[in-house]
Structure formats: structure tokens, C-alpha cells
Short mmCIF file of C-alpha atoms and ligand atoms in Angstrom, two decimals:
data_model
loop_
_atom_site.label_atom_id
_atom_site.label_comp_id
_atom_site.label_asym_id
_atom_site.label_seq_id
_atom_site.Cartn_x
_atom_site.Cartn_y
_atom_site.Cartn_z
CA MET A 1 41.14 24.48 -32.39
CA ALA A 2 38.52 21.98 -31.17
CA LYS A 3 36.15 23.07 -28.79
CA GLU A 4 36.58 21.59 -25.16
CA ARG A 5 34.00 19.03 -24.08
CA ILE A 6 31.76 20.05 -21.10
CA PRO A 7 32.43 17.20 -18.19
CA ARG A 8 28.74 15.48 -17.12
CA GLN A 9 28.25 17.27 -14.23
CA ALA A 10 27.98 14.86 -11.44
CA LEU A 11 25.69 14.56 -8.04
CA ARG A 12 27.58 15.53 -5.04
CA ALA A 13 26.18 13.91 -2.39
CA ARG A 14 27.08 13.89 1.47
CA ASP A 15 29.90 12.83 3.48
CA PRO A 16 29.35 8.96 3.59
CA ASP A 17 30.61 8.94 7.14
CA GLU A 18 28.05 11.71 8.66
CA ARG A 19 24.78 10.56 6.35
CA ASN A 20 25.31 6.67 8.04
CA LYS A 21 24.16 7.37 11.37
CA ASP A 22 21.39 10.30 9.94
CA PHE A 23 17.63 10.00 8.19
CA LYS A 24 18.64 13.28 5.92
CA GLU A 25 18.95 13.36 2.49
CA VAL A 26 22.21 11.58 0.97
CA ALA A 27 22.20 13.24 -2.40
CA LEU A 28 22.35 17.24 -3.17
CA GLY A 29 20.82 18.68 -6.05
CA PHE A 30 22.83 20.29 -8.86
CA SER A 31 23.77 23.88 -7.98
CA GLU A 32 22.66 26.53 -11.02
CA GLU A 33 26.38 26.79 -12.32
CA GLU A 34 26.16 23.00 -12.31
CA ALA A 35 22.78 22.43 -14.27
CA LEU A 36 23.58 25.73 -16.81
CA LEU A 37 26.92 23.77 -17.73
CA GLU A 38 25.27 20.42 -17.81
CA ALA A 39 22.34 21.60 -20.16
CA LYS A 40 24.71 22.83 -22.51
CA ARG A 41 26.25 19.70 -23.08
CA CYS A 42 22.66 18.42 -24.46
CA LEU A 43 23.10 17.69 -28.74
CA ALA A 44 19.15 19.05 -29.26
CA CYS A 45 19.52 15.95 -31.27
CA LYS A 46 16.57 15.50 -34.00
CA LYS A 47 15.56 12.46 -33.76
CA LYS A 48 15.48 12.69 -29.84
CA PRO A 49 16.31 9.33 -28.30
CA CYS A 50 16.15 10.10 -24.96
CA VAL A 51 12.56 10.92 -25.34
CA ALA A 52 11.92 7.43 -26.39
CA GLY A 53 13.70 5.79 -23.50
CA CYS A 54 10.83 8.60 -21.39
CA PRO A 55 8.18 6.13 -19.92
CA VAL A 56 5.70 9.53 -20.00
CA ASP A 57 7.29 11.04 -23.49
CA ILE A 58 9.16 14.31 -21.47
CA ASP A 59 9.78 16.37 -24.52
CA ILE A 60 13.63 16.26 -22.88
CA PRO A 61 15.90 18.36 -24.98
CA ALA A 62 12.58 21.33 -24.78
CA PHE A 63 12.75 21.44 -21.00
CA VAL A 64 16.73 21.32 -21.18
CA ALA A 65 16.84 24.06 -24.09
CA LEU A 66 14.77 26.13 -21.62
CA ILE A 67 17.39 25.35 -19.05
CA ALA A 68 19.82 26.45 -21.03
CA LYS A 69 17.86 30.21 -21.58
CA LYS A 70 17.36 30.40 -17.62
CA ASP A 71 13.77 30.53 -18.41
CA TYR A 72 12.69 27.68 -15.44
CA ARG A 73 9.26 27.89 -15.24
CA GLY A 74 8.93 27.70 -18.92
CA ALA A 75 11.43 24.36 -18.34
CA ILE A 76 9.75 22.87 -15.53
CA ASN A 77 5.82 23.35 -17.08
CA LYS A 78 7.73 21.46 -20.33
CA ILE A 79 8.25 18.46 -17.44
CA LYS A 80 4.80 18.82 -16.24
CA GLU A 81 3.07 18.44 -19.36
CA LYS A 82 3.96 14.78 -18.62
CA ASN A 83 4.44 14.17 -15.32
CA ASN A 84 2.86 16.01 -12.90
CA LEU A 85 5.29 14.41 -9.19
CA PRO A 86 8.99 15.79 -11.26
CA ALA A 87 10.37 16.34 -7.32
CA ILE A 88 9.95 12.22 -7.00
CA CYS A 89 11.09 11.36 -10.44
CA GLY A 90 14.14 13.39 -10.36
CA ARG A 91 15.78 11.38 -6.86
CA VAL A 92 14.16 8.04 -7.78
CA CYS A 93 13.66 6.36 -11.89
CA PRO A 94 16.28 4.65 -13.09
CA GLN A 95 17.19 7.16 -15.53
CA GLU A 96 20.29 5.55 -15.98
CA THR A 97 18.57 1.78 -17.86
CA GLN A 98 15.76 4.61 -19.37
CA CYS A 99 16.11 8.07 -20.92
CA GLU A 100 19.61 8.19 -20.03
CA VAL A 101 21.12 4.52 -21.56
CA CYS A 102 19.32 5.86 -24.34
CA CYS A 103 20.94 9.93 -25.33
CA VAL A 104 23.82 9.53 -27.47
CA LEU A 105 26.08 11.53 -25.65
CA ALA A 106 26.20 7.81 -23.96
CA GLY A 107 28.45 7.08 -26.85
CA LYS A 108 30.78 9.74 -27.23
CA ASP A 109 31.48 10.27 -23.44
CA LYS A 110 28.87 10.25 -20.33
CA PRO A 111 24.57 10.56 -20.63
CA LEU A 112 23.19 13.62 -20.24
CA ALA A 113 22.37 14.13 -16.30
CA ILE A 114 18.66 14.26 -17.28
CA GLY A 115 17.09 13.33 -13.79
CA SER A 116 19.78 15.17 -12.12
CA LEU A 117 18.53 18.35 -14.10
CA GLU A 118 14.37 17.54 -13.72
CA ARG A 119 15.38 17.64 -10.06
CA PHE A 120 16.73 20.49 -9.97
CA LEU A 121 14.04 22.51 -11.98
CA ALA A 122 11.52 20.58 -9.26
CA ASP A 123 13.57 21.33 -6.48
CA TRP A 124 13.68 25.33 -7.99
CA GLU A 125 9.86 25.52 -8.22
CA THR A 126 9.80 24.88 -5.07
CA GLU A 127 11.44 28.02 -3.64
CA ASN A 128 9.44 29.62 -6.65
CA PRO A 129 5.98 28.56 -6.53
CA ASP A 130 3.29 29.31 -9.23
CA LEU A 131 0.78 30.53 -8.73
CA THR A 132 -1.38 30.55 -11.23
CA PRO A 133 -4.25 27.99 -10.93
CA PRO A 134 -3.73 24.27 -13.27
CA LYS A 135 -6.26 24.05 -16.55
CA ILE A 136 -9.18 22.11 -15.79
CA ARG A 137 -11.97 21.08 -18.45
CA ASN A 138 -15.25 22.33 -17.59
CA ARG A 139 -16.32 20.54 -14.69
CA SER A 140 -18.61 17.81 -15.42
CA GLY A 141 -19.97 16.52 -12.25
CA ILE A 142 -19.27 13.35 -13.61
CA LYS A 143 -17.65 11.07 -10.59
CA ALA A 144 -15.02 8.64 -10.89
CA ALA A 145 -13.25 7.23 -8.22
CA VAL A 146 -9.35 5.58 -7.86
CA VAL A 147 -8.17 3.77 -5.19
CA GLY A 148 -4.48 3.29 -4.16
CA SER A 149 -2.17 6.41 -3.48
CA GLY A 150 0.41 5.28 -5.23
CA PRO A 151 2.26 7.38 -8.55
CA ALA A 152 0.16 5.35 -10.02
CA GLY A 153 -3.26 6.35 -8.11
CA LEU A 154 -1.76 10.31 -8.01
CA THR A 155 -1.10 10.13 -11.21
CA ALA A 156 -4.67 8.31 -12.42
CA ALA A 157 -6.69 11.01 -9.73
CA ALA A 158 -4.48 14.08 -11.10
CA ASP A 159 -5.18 14.02 -14.83
CA LEU A 160 -9.02 12.84 -13.87
CA ALA A 161 -9.28 16.27 -12.11
CA ARG A 162 -8.27 17.59 -15.38
CA TYR A 163 -10.37 16.11 -17.54
CA GLY A 164 -12.70 17.93 -15.20
CA TYR A 165 -14.15 14.84 -13.62
CA GLU A 166 -14.97 14.84 -9.81
CA VAL A 167 -12.18 12.67 -7.99
CA THR A 168 -12.21 10.85 -4.94
CA LEU A 169 -8.83 8.73 -4.26
CA PHE A 170 -9.23 5.63 -1.84
CA GLU A 171 -6.39 5.12 0.91
CA SER A 172 -6.74 2.17 3.46
CA LEU A 173 -3.08 4.02 5.05
CA SER A 174 -3.27 6.66 6.98
CA SER A 175 -0.92 9.28 4.10
CA SER A 176 -0.68 9.00 0.85
CA GLY A 177 2.12 8.49 -1.37
CA GLY A 178 1.59 4.25 -1.63
CA VAL A 179 5.37 2.96 -1.42
CA LEU A 180 7.11 6.16 -1.49
CA ARG A 181 6.28 6.87 1.50
CA TYR A 182 6.11 3.42 3.70
CA GLY A 183 9.04 2.20 1.39
CA ILE A 184 11.49 4.77 0.22
CA PRO A 185 13.27 6.21 3.34
CA GLU A 186 13.65 9.59 3.99
CA PHE A 187 17.34 10.33 3.16
CA ARG A 188 15.76 9.13 -0.44
CA LEU A 189 13.04 10.66 -0.57
CA PRO A 190 11.99 13.10 2.29
CA LYS A 191 8.53 12.98 3.08
CA LYS A 192 8.09 16.49 2.36
CA ILE A 193 8.70 16.33 -0.98
CA LEU A 194 5.65 14.04 -0.95
CA ASP A 195 3.28 15.91 1.29
CA ARG A 196 4.14 18.55 -1.09
CA GLU A 197 3.17 16.83 -4.67
CA THR A 198 0.00 15.16 -2.49
CA GLU A 199 -0.88 18.85 -2.30
CA TYR A 200 -0.98 19.12 -5.54
CA VAL A 201 -2.64 16.17 -6.92
CA SER A 202 -5.41 17.73 -3.92
CA SER A 203 -5.53 21.03 -5.00
CA LEU A 204 -7.06 20.38 -8.64
CA GLY A 205 -9.72 19.32 -6.47
CA VAL A 206 -9.24 15.49 -5.78
CA ASP A 207 -10.73 14.73 -2.40
CA ILE A 208 -8.34 12.09 -0.62
CA LYS A 209 -10.52 9.21 1.66
CA TYR A 210 -8.11 7.78 4.19
CA ASN A 211 -8.41 5.13 6.30
CA ILE A 212 -10.67 2.90 4.06
CA LEU A 213 -9.68 -0.08 2.74
CA ILE A 214 -11.69 -0.81 -0.70
CA GLY A 215 -12.98 -4.50 -0.22
CA ARG A 216 -13.38 -4.01 3.37
CA THR A 217 -14.99 -0.91 3.87
CA PHE A 218 -16.12 -0.57 0.53
CA THR A 219 -17.08 -3.10 -2.45
CA ILE A 220 -16.40 -2.03 -6.10
CA GLU A 221 -20.10 -2.82 -5.95
CA ASP A 222 -20.44 -0.32 -3.61
CA LEU A 223 -18.63 3.25 -5.30
CA PHE A 224 -20.53 2.34 -9.36
CA LYS A 225 -24.16 2.14 -6.50
CA ASP A 226 -22.36 5.49 -4.76
CA GLY A 227 -22.95 6.59 -9.27
CA TYR A 228 -18.95 6.22 -9.57
CA LYS A 229 -18.78 5.76 -13.56
CA ALA A 230 -15.75 4.91 -13.70
CA ILE A 231 -12.74 3.29 -10.91
CA PHE A 232 -9.38 2.38 -11.25
CA ILE A 233 -7.14 0.41 -8.89
CA GLY A 234 -3.50 1.53 -8.47
CA THR A 235 -3.25 -1.01 -5.02
CA GLY A 236 -0.08 -1.99 -5.69
CA ALA A 237 2.24 -5.14 -5.00
CA GLY A 238 2.57 -5.26 -1.18
CA LEU A 239 2.07 -8.85 -0.33
CA PRO A 240 5.68 -10.55 0.12
CA TYR A 241 7.72 -12.88 -0.52
CA PHE A 242 9.44 -14.92 1.70
CA LEU A 243 12.18 -17.84 0.63
CA GLY A 244 10.60 -20.69 1.79
CA ILE A 245 13.28 -21.84 4.04
CA SER A 246 12.96 -22.87 8.18
CA GLY A 247 13.42 -20.33 10.45
CA GLU A 248 12.19 -17.80 8.59
CA ASN A 249 9.14 -17.32 11.84
CA LEU A 250 11.46 -16.60 14.45
CA ASN A 251 11.84 -12.82 16.07
CA GLY A 252 13.90 -10.55 14.60
CA VAL A 253 13.19 -11.78 10.76
CA TYR A 254 11.19 -9.36 9.02
CA SER A 255 9.52 -9.14 5.51
CA ALA A 256 11.62 -5.45 4.10
CA ASN A 257 7.50 -4.00 4.17
CA GLU A 258 7.47 -4.58 7.41
CA PHE A 259 10.36 -3.51 8.15
CA LEU A 260 10.30 -0.56 5.90
CA THR A 261 6.97 0.46 7.03
CA ARG A 262 7.65 0.13 10.44
CA VAL A 263 10.52 2.86 10.17
CA ASN A 264 9.32 5.11 7.56
CA LEU A 265 5.23 5.22 7.94
CA MET A 266 5.26 4.39 11.91
CA ARG A 267 8.94 6.51 12.10
CA ALA A 268 10.70 4.49 14.10
CA TYR A 269 13.49 6.84 12.15
CA GLU A 270 12.44 9.43 15.25
CA PHE A 271 12.43 7.58 18.37
CA PRO A 272 12.04 8.10 21.03
CA LYS A 273 9.98 10.76 19.61
CA TYR A 274 7.83 7.97 18.04
CA LYS A 275 7.28 4.90 20.07
CA THR A 276 7.51 2.29 17.31
CA PRO A 277 10.30 -0.98 18.33
CA VAL A 278 12.26 -1.86 15.76
CA ARG A 279 14.72 -4.92 16.91
CA ILE A 280 18.24 -4.12 15.32
CA GLY A 281 20.50 -5.73 17.41
CA GLN A 282 24.45 -5.66 15.57
CA ARG A 283 24.40 -8.15 12.84
CA VAL A 284 21.94 -7.38 9.96
CA ALA A 285 21.69 -9.57 6.91
CA VAL A 286 19.28 -8.52 4.04
CA VAL A 287 18.66 -11.14 2.01
CA GLY A 288 18.59 -9.60 -1.24
CA ALA A 289 20.09 -7.06 -4.11
CA GLY A 290 17.66 -4.79 -5.57
CA ASN A 291 16.48 -1.44 -4.60
CA THR A 292 14.06 -2.69 -1.69
CA ALA A 293 16.94 -4.82 0.03
CA MET A 294 19.48 -1.60 -0.17
CA ASP A 295 17.27 0.67 1.75
CA CYS A 296 16.56 -1.82 4.24
CA VAL A 297 20.40 -2.88 4.68
CA ARG A 298 21.38 1.32 4.59
CA VAL A 299 18.35 1.47 7.00
CA ALA A 300 19.29 -0.44 9.57
CA LYS A 301 22.30 0.99 9.49
CA ARG A 302 21.28 4.23 10.83
CA LEU A 303 19.67 2.59 13.23
CA GLY A 304 22.30 1.29 14.85
CA ALA A 305 23.87 -1.94 13.14
CA LYS A 306 27.31 -2.90 13.65
CA ASP A 307 27.80 -4.88 10.41
CA ALA A 308 24.91 -4.45 7.91
CA MET A 309 25.33 -6.63 4.81
CA ILE A 310 23.58 -7.41 1.48
CA VAL A 311 22.77 -11.59 1.11
CA TYR A 312 22.23 -12.35 -2.40
CA ARG A 313 22.44 -15.46 -4.05
CA ARG A 314 24.19 -14.08 -7.36
CA SER A 315 26.72 -11.61 -8.70
CA GLU A 316 26.79 -7.77 -8.01
CA LYS A 317 25.95 -7.72 -12.22
CA GLU A 318 23.12 -9.14 -11.78
CA ALA A 319 22.17 -7.42 -8.95
CA PRO A 320 18.35 -5.35 -10.11
CA ALA A 321 18.99 -2.15 -7.77
CA ARG A 322 20.38 1.24 -9.39
CA LEU A 323 23.66 1.50 -9.53
CA ALA A 324 23.98 4.65 -7.73
CA GLU A 325 22.08 3.08 -4.48
CA VAL A 326 24.75 0.28 -4.50
CA GLU A 327 27.32 2.92 -5.18
CA HIS A 328 26.08 4.61 -2.26
CA ALA A 329 26.01 1.95 0.31
CA LYS A 330 29.36 0.35 -0.11
CA GLU A 331 30.71 4.36 0.90
CA GLU A 332 28.69 3.84 3.86
CA GLY A 333 30.26 0.56 4.88
CA ILE A 334 27.29 -1.93 3.96
CA GLU A 335 29.10 -5.77 3.62
CA PHE A 336 28.23 -7.28 0.57
CA ARG A 337 27.99 -11.56 0.61
CA PHE A 338 27.75 -11.69 -3.60
CA LEU A 339 26.89 -15.48 -4.65
CA THR A 340 25.70 -16.49 -1.15
CA ALA A 341 22.25 -17.71 -0.59
CA PRO A 342 20.63 -19.04 3.40
CA LEU A 343 19.86 -22.37 3.65
CA LYS A 344 18.16 -21.78 7.20
CA ILE A 345 17.99 -19.12 10.29
CA GLU A 346 18.51 -20.70 13.30
CA GLY A 347 16.85 -19.19 16.68
CA ASN A 348 18.38 -18.56 20.26
CA ASP A 349 17.68 -19.75 23.43
CA LYS A 350 15.14 -16.84 23.53
CA GLY A 351 13.40 -18.17 20.22
CA GLU A 352 14.86 -14.78 18.44
CA VAL A 353 17.21 -15.48 15.33
CA GLY A 354 21.22 -16.03 16.15
CA SER A 355 22.68 -17.36 12.93
CA MET A 356 22.04 -18.01 9.15
CA THR A 357 23.42 -21.28 7.59
CA CYS A 358 24.16 -19.61 3.83
CA ILE A 359 26.19 -21.39 0.62
CA LYS A 360 28.47 -20.50 -1.74
CA MET A 361 27.07 -19.78 -5.20
CA GLU A 362 28.80 -20.38 -9.13
CA LEU A 363 26.76 -18.58 -12.08
CA GLY A 364 26.00 -21.83 -14.48
CA GLU A 365 23.64 -21.59 -17.40
CA PRO A 366 21.43 -18.49 -18.04
CA ASP A 367 17.84 -19.29 -16.94
CA SER A 368 14.40 -18.28 -18.57
CA SER A 369 14.61 -14.65 -17.47
CA GLY A 370 18.59 -14.62 -19.16
CA ARG A 371 20.78 -14.21 -16.03
CA ARG A 372 22.85 -17.13 -15.59
CA ARG A 373 21.49 -19.16 -13.18
CA PRO A 374 23.58 -19.72 -9.67
CA VAL A 375 24.17 -22.63 -8.34
CA PRO A 376 25.41 -23.66 -4.70
CA ILE A 377 28.84 -25.05 -4.55
CA GLN A 378 28.68 -28.55 -2.51
CA GLY A 379 30.73 -28.49 0.75
CA SER A 380 30.99 -24.64 1.33
CA GLU A 381 28.04 -24.15 3.90
CA TYR A 382 29.30 -21.55 7.09
CA VAL A 383 27.21 -20.11 9.91
CA MET A 384 27.17 -16.84 10.55
CA PRO A 385 26.57 -15.43 13.44
CA VAL A 386 23.23 -13.00 13.17
CA ASP A 387 20.81 -10.94 15.11
CA THR A 388 17.97 -9.87 12.48
CA ALA A 389 17.36 -11.27 9.03
CA ILE A 390 15.72 -9.53 6.68
CA ILE A 391 13.76 -10.86 3.68
CA ALA A 392 13.70 -7.90 0.84
CA ILE A 393 13.20 -10.74 -2.02
CA GLY A 394 10.59 -9.06 -4.11
CA GLN A 395 6.68 -8.81 -3.68
CA GLY A 396 3.20 -9.35 -5.75
CA PRO A 397 0.43 -8.10 -5.93
CA ASN A 398 -2.12 -7.22 -3.32
CA PRO A 399 -5.04 -10.11 -3.73
CA LEU A 400 -7.88 -8.27 -1.54
CA ILE A 401 -9.82 -6.54 -4.38
CA ALA A 402 -10.16 -9.55 -6.51
CA ARG A 403 -11.17 -12.22 -3.94
CA THR A 404 -13.88 -9.47 -2.94
CA THR A 405 -15.05 -8.38 -6.08
CA GLY A 406 -16.17 -11.14 -8.34
CA GLY A 407 -15.36 -11.49 -12.05
CA PHE A 408 -12.52 -10.13 -12.27
CA ALA A 409 -9.52 -12.33 -14.14
CA VAL A 410 -6.35 -12.21 -12.70
CA ASP A 411 -3.14 -14.14 -13.62
CA GLU A 412 -3.11 -17.24 -11.89
CA LYS A 413 0.49 -17.65 -11.31
CA SER A 414 1.01 -14.20 -10.30
CA GLY A 415 -2.14 -12.59 -9.36
CA GLU A 416 -1.77 -9.91 -11.42
CA LEU A 417 -4.87 -8.77 -12.45
CA LYS A 418 -5.72 -8.56 -16.12
CA ILE A 419 -6.02 -5.30 -18.16
CA ASP A 420 -6.86 -5.26 -21.52
CA GLU A 421 -4.47 -2.51 -23.91
CA ASN A 422 -7.31 0.26 -22.70
CA TYR A 423 -6.40 -0.11 -19.22
CA MET A 424 -9.69 -1.75 -18.68
CA THR A 425 -10.32 -5.38 -16.09
CA SER A 426 -12.73 -8.07 -17.05
CA ILE A 427 -14.42 -5.99 -15.37
CA LYS A 428 -16.09 -2.95 -17.06
CA GLY A 429 -16.10 0.28 -16.00
CA VAL A 430 -12.92 -0.92 -13.49
CA PHE A 431 -9.36 0.04 -14.82
CA ALA A 432 -5.74 -0.98 -13.55
CA GLY A 433 -2.42 -0.18 -13.71
CA GLY A 434 0.78 -0.07 -12.10
CA ASP A 435 2.23 -2.40 -9.73
CA ILE A 436 -1.02 -4.58 -9.60
CA THR A 437 -1.04 -5.70 -13.15
CA THR A 438 2.96 -5.51 -13.69
CA GLY A 439 4.24 -7.05 -10.74
CA GLU A 440 7.01 -4.94 -8.56
CA GLY A 441 7.65 -2.33 -10.68
CA THR A 442 8.95 1.18 -10.91
CA VAL A 443 7.56 4.95 -10.53
CA ILE A 444 7.31 6.22 -13.61
CA ALA A 445 6.16 3.01 -14.98
CA ALA A 446 3.71 2.59 -12.61
CA MET A 447 2.71 6.66 -13.21
CA GLY A 448 2.37 6.09 -17.05
CA ALA A 449 -0.06 2.94 -16.85
CA GLY A 450 -2.24 5.69 -14.67
CA LYS A 451 -1.92 8.21 -17.34
CA ARG A 452 -3.00 6.10 -20.00
CA ALA A 453 -5.19 4.84 -17.63
CA ALA A 454 -7.37 7.88 -16.69
CA ALA A 455 -6.93 8.86 -20.68
CA ALA A 456 -9.18 5.69 -21.45
CA MET A 457 -11.26 6.28 -18.18
CA ASP A 458 -11.71 9.81 -20.25
CA ARG A 459 -12.77 8.34 -23.13
CA TYR A 460 -15.11 5.04 -21.56
CA ILE A 461 -17.25 7.50 -20.12
CA ARG A 462 -17.93 9.71 -22.48
CA GLY A 463 -18.54 7.03 -24.85
CA GLN A 464 -20.93 5.99 -21.99
CA LYS A 465 -22.91 9.53 -22.83
P1 FAD B 1 1.64 1.63 -4.68
O1 FAD B 1 3.26 2.23 -5.00
O2 FAD B 1 1.72 -0.14 -4.00
O3 FAD B 1 0.73 2.08 -4.24
C1 FAD B 1 -0.69 1.19 -3.75
C2 FAD B 1 -1.07 1.88 -2.53
O4 FAD B 1 -2.48 1.64 -2.41
C3 FAD B 1 -0.88 2.37 -1.33
O5 FAD B 1 -0.85 3.13 -0.10
C4 FAD B 1 -1.68 1.08 -0.31
O6 FAD B 1 -2.11 1.25 0.72
C5 FAD B 1 -3.18 1.28 -1.27
N1 FAD B 1 -4.01 0.27 -1.00
C6 FAD B 1 -3.40 -1.38 -1.26
N2 FAD B 1 -4.86 -1.80 -1.58
C7 FAD B 1 -5.82 -1.33 -0.82
C8 FAD B 1 -7.43 -1.03 -0.55
N3 FAD B 1 -8.07 -2.80 -1.36
N4 FAD B 1 -8.06 0.28 -0.60
C9 FAD B 1 -7.71 1.30 -0.76
N5 FAD B 1 -5.98 1.29 -0.88
C10 FAD B 1 -5.63 0.53 -1.02
N6 FAD B 1 11.02 2.17 -7.91
C11 FAD B 1 11.35 3.20 -8.65
O7 FAD B 1 11.49 3.63 -10.10
N7 FAD B 1 12.87 3.88 -8.05
C12 FAD B 1 13.04 3.54 -7.22
O8 FAD B 1 14.27 3.79 -6.23
C13 FAD B 1 12.46 2.75 -6.03
N8 FAD B 1 12.46 2.10 -4.96
C14 FAD B 1 11.88 1.21 -4.03
C15 FAD B 1 12.03 0.57 -3.05
C16 FAD B 1 11.34 0.01 -2.94
C17 FAD B 1 11.64 -0.39 -0.65
C18 FAD B 1 10.16 -0.59 -2.95
C19 FAD B 1 9.12 -1.88 -2.64
C20 FAD B 1 9.97 -0.36 -4.18
C21 FAD B 1 10.91 0.72 -5.31
N9 FAD B 1 10.46 0.94 -6.10
C22 FAD B 1 10.78 1.85 -7.09
C23 FAD B 1 9.22 0.47 -6.81
C24 FAD B 1 8.55 1.23 -7.28
O9 FAD B 1 7.89 1.97 -5.48
C25 FAD B 1 6.87 1.42 -7.54
O10 FAD B 1 6.76 0.04 -8.05
C26 FAD B 1 5.29 2.06 -7.38
O11 FAD B 1 5.79 2.52 -5.66
C27 FAD B 1 3.80 1.30 -7.63
O12 FAD B 1 3.45 2.14 -7.52
P2 FAD B 1 1.68 1.85 -7.60
O13 FAD B 1 0.93 3.00 -7.40
O14 FAD B 1 1.92 0.95 -8.25
O15 FAD B 1 1.66 0.74 -6.00
FE1 SF4 B 2 19.99 15.74 -25.28
FE2 SF4 B 2 21.09 13.34 -24.79
FE3 SF4 B 2 18.38 13.65 -25.96
FE4 SF4 B 2 20.33 14.15 -27.60
S1 SF4 B 2 19.91 12.45 -26.52
S2 SF4 B 2 18.65 15.59 -26.85
S3 SF4 B 2 21.39 14.65 -26.46
S4 SF4 B 2 18.93 14.49 -23.85
#
């Protein structure tokens, strides 16, 4: 008789009608029983196609096999050989387009739930902390600087510390994490997880200096004069793009960046404990359909909007957000207006947003991105009342450092810093990675860049000696 297949274990989530009113975490992790069942589904493939899909090369079958043996310490340590931030990646990485899409089980049934297993281990470790000090190569006393504490900067700083350097991490904000803190909301990534991962990076000896804006407080030249032998720039893509339509300067129009920063970093979601005002009203339109747009619209719903909706010019198939986030948004009562583009935003007599004029679209021939181009349907314009409009159509690289330091080669169109195959910019000894070199990407891609850049910096410094 054929052996019965174990079905993929589903990641449970809180009740949509309850969770859309608070900021507590939506997804519940695997229980031990679920993790063990899921781990048993892995075929331990010799060629490990899943590993090829992981931007930081985690040995997936090896850690899954250790779970199946209930060796959770061994399993989490296996992940940590490649990834310093597993609790974060287990929650926000788009596994469905990376490791899981390469899993051979995907062809037969459903892929292994690699992300949920990673999260299970990271959460297990929180309950069972490892008190063994991390391995650090002999401390050399040589100084290395990292600018920006997003996933790229945190990863580069941790690896440089492990290589034995004296690492200072400069961050312009008052806390660490970059987008992980000011962009991704509490209900997807609780801040305490970020605090814990940051403490781990500090425990490696990294000195994190907050409220220092490199390019203003100190320049790159200042850092070299101060004795830093190599510098990593991981300042991300925090410059919001706008639509360029009329009415974008009205009260009640936010860039996604400003809206999420007010809510996350300045804790508007804990009003009145934290007195950060955010104007929401009854009807909120979020323009865009990426992860950022999903975060904005779900936050707006939680802050009391009766109707919170997505306005997107292409169809659902082209939406760049993670599938799970779109599904969660739908369950929470978010309205989706696909194939709809905003034409202008109109104000009321107080100069506040009052309505948005939109036009319906249809899909034409594929454009340079390979996606079918949205084409307006003539005569389909209509006006919808809205109190708040949030523009979430993407962000570009932060330009400050390149502007205040001469000699950086910058991509003219995108503003991204140019780097060579060793992550070095056009300035000797200055390396860069993450969104500042690629535009808005993913957490794991930024981490992968931070990791590879740290290794290149180590080679560079040793070459100099
Ligand atoms: P960032 O995370 O942007 O960090 C840059 C850091 O540098 C910030 O802390 C900033 O304050 C600091 N900084 C900037 N300039 C200076 C300066 N001059 N001096 C000192 N410090 C400076 N990706 C996923 O994989 N999954 C998701 O679910 C997901 N959701 C997202 C949701 C939102 C709302 C957004 C905006 C992005 C999301 N992303 C997601 C993308 C992902 O978060 C980014 O690709 C990633 O954070 C980039 O990392 P980074 O380290 O390059 O930059
Ligand atoms: Fe396991 Fe899937 Fe990787 Fe094969 S491809 S080793 S089944 S996770």
C-alpha cells in the first residue's frame, strides 16, 4: 500500500475580525507537533534545489533534518551559519518566490513550508537562549564603519565583528532596523523581535551610534580621518516617489514612508499614550499594490478607517505584494480596486483631501518589465469620495551621502550607488549594498549583500595590511 503523504501544515492566523482592530501579530507560528510533521515532508534531495533559491545559501535540508531529530539547537545554529536574523526572515521573506518555489515538492504537491520552519526555530531559541558566546576571530583592533542599521547594515556589522574588527554602526534615526522598524508594522514583525536581533548584533561587540546622519553630522572623509579602514554604506531607499498628479500637496495626502513612520516609529498606533497625530477619516485610498501598499492599507483599517482600499492600475496577477499579505488583507475587509488609476485628488473647502478622480484601465501588450501595460479606457472616469490618500508606488535611494561626498559613481536614472563585483563603490575602501545599490528590494537580498560586502571588506583590509 502506498505511504500516505503528509499534507503541508498551514500557518494559522488570528481571526480576521479580531485582528483588524489591533496591532498584535497576525500569523501564529507552528506548534512543535506541526513543525515535526512538516519537517518529515522534506525529501532530503541530494541536489538541494531549495538552497539555490536562498539568497544567503542556508543549508535547508540540513536544518530541516535536525528539526526532524528534535535537535532544535543544532538546527538554529545551522541557519545562523548563514543568517544572523532568522526570526525576521522567517516572518517577512518572500519564500514563495525564493527557496519554496525551487522545492521539488512544489511539482508534486505543495512546497515545504521552509519559512514557517525557520520561524519556529527562531521562536524556539527565544524561549531557550544559547548562552555560549559567539565565535569571533582574534580581535585586530582595526576599525570598520557601517552606515545604516537596516538588514544590510546589521548583517555587514555582525559579520565584520565576527571577523575581529572594531565595528561602529552609524544610524540617523533613534533606533535600529531601517524599514524593518519604521516600515513593516507591528502586526507583521513585532518590534521586540527586532530589539532582540539588534541586541545580538551588539553582543558581538558592534558599537551602535544613533542620531548620526552621515553626510551631515560626519562625512565619509571624516570617517577615514577618524581611522576607519573600510566603510559600508547601507542607507536604503527611503526617498518616496509621487504620482505627479494634481492635489498631491493637499492635507491628508501622505507618502507611504511618512505614514508608516508616523505609525511605527513615532507609535501613532499607541495613541493617546504616544501623541503622534495621524489623520485617517472614514475612507482611505492607498495607491499601489506592493508590500508597502498592503502595510499602509491594513494599518489604516486598524486605525479606524471604515473603508480602506487599494487602488492599482494593473490586475491582481501583477500585484508585487506577497500573496499571503494580499490574502490577509482581503480577509481583513480591505477593498481592492484593480485596473484603476488615479487622475487627480480634489480638496474640500478646508484644503483637505475630499475625493479622488480615477479612470478604469485594461491590459494591453507587455511593457519593458514583461508585465502587460495598463491602458486607460476612454470615458470611464469617475469620482470617489476619500478623506486620506496614501501614495505607495515605490521609493528611491537616499541621495545625501553621494551628494555630500564627491567621487561616487551614481546611476543617473535611478540614483543608485554603483558598485563593482566586490561591492566596492567608485571610492576606494567604501563599499555598499542593499536598497541603496538596487532600489527597493527584499530583506534577504539586503542581508545577502551585507554579508558578501563584509567578506569583501575583510579581504580588502587584509590586502592593505
Ligand atoms: P533600509 O532597511 O532602508 O535601512 C537603511 C537604514 O539607513 C535606515 O535605518 C536609515 O535610517 C539609515 N540611514 C539612511 N541614511 C543615512 C545616513 N545618511 N546616515 C546614517 N543612517 C542613514 N521586504 C521583504 O523581504 N519582505 C517584506 O515583507 C517587505 N515588506 C516591506 C514593507 C515596507 C513598508 C517597505 C518600505 C519595504 C518592505 N520590504 C520587504 C523591503 C525591505 O524592507 C527592504 O528591501 C530592506 O529593508 C532594505 O534594507 P537596507 O538595509 O538596504 O535599507
Ligand atoms: Fe527538502 Fe524541498 Fe529542499 Fe528537497 S527541495 S531538500 S524537499 S526543502
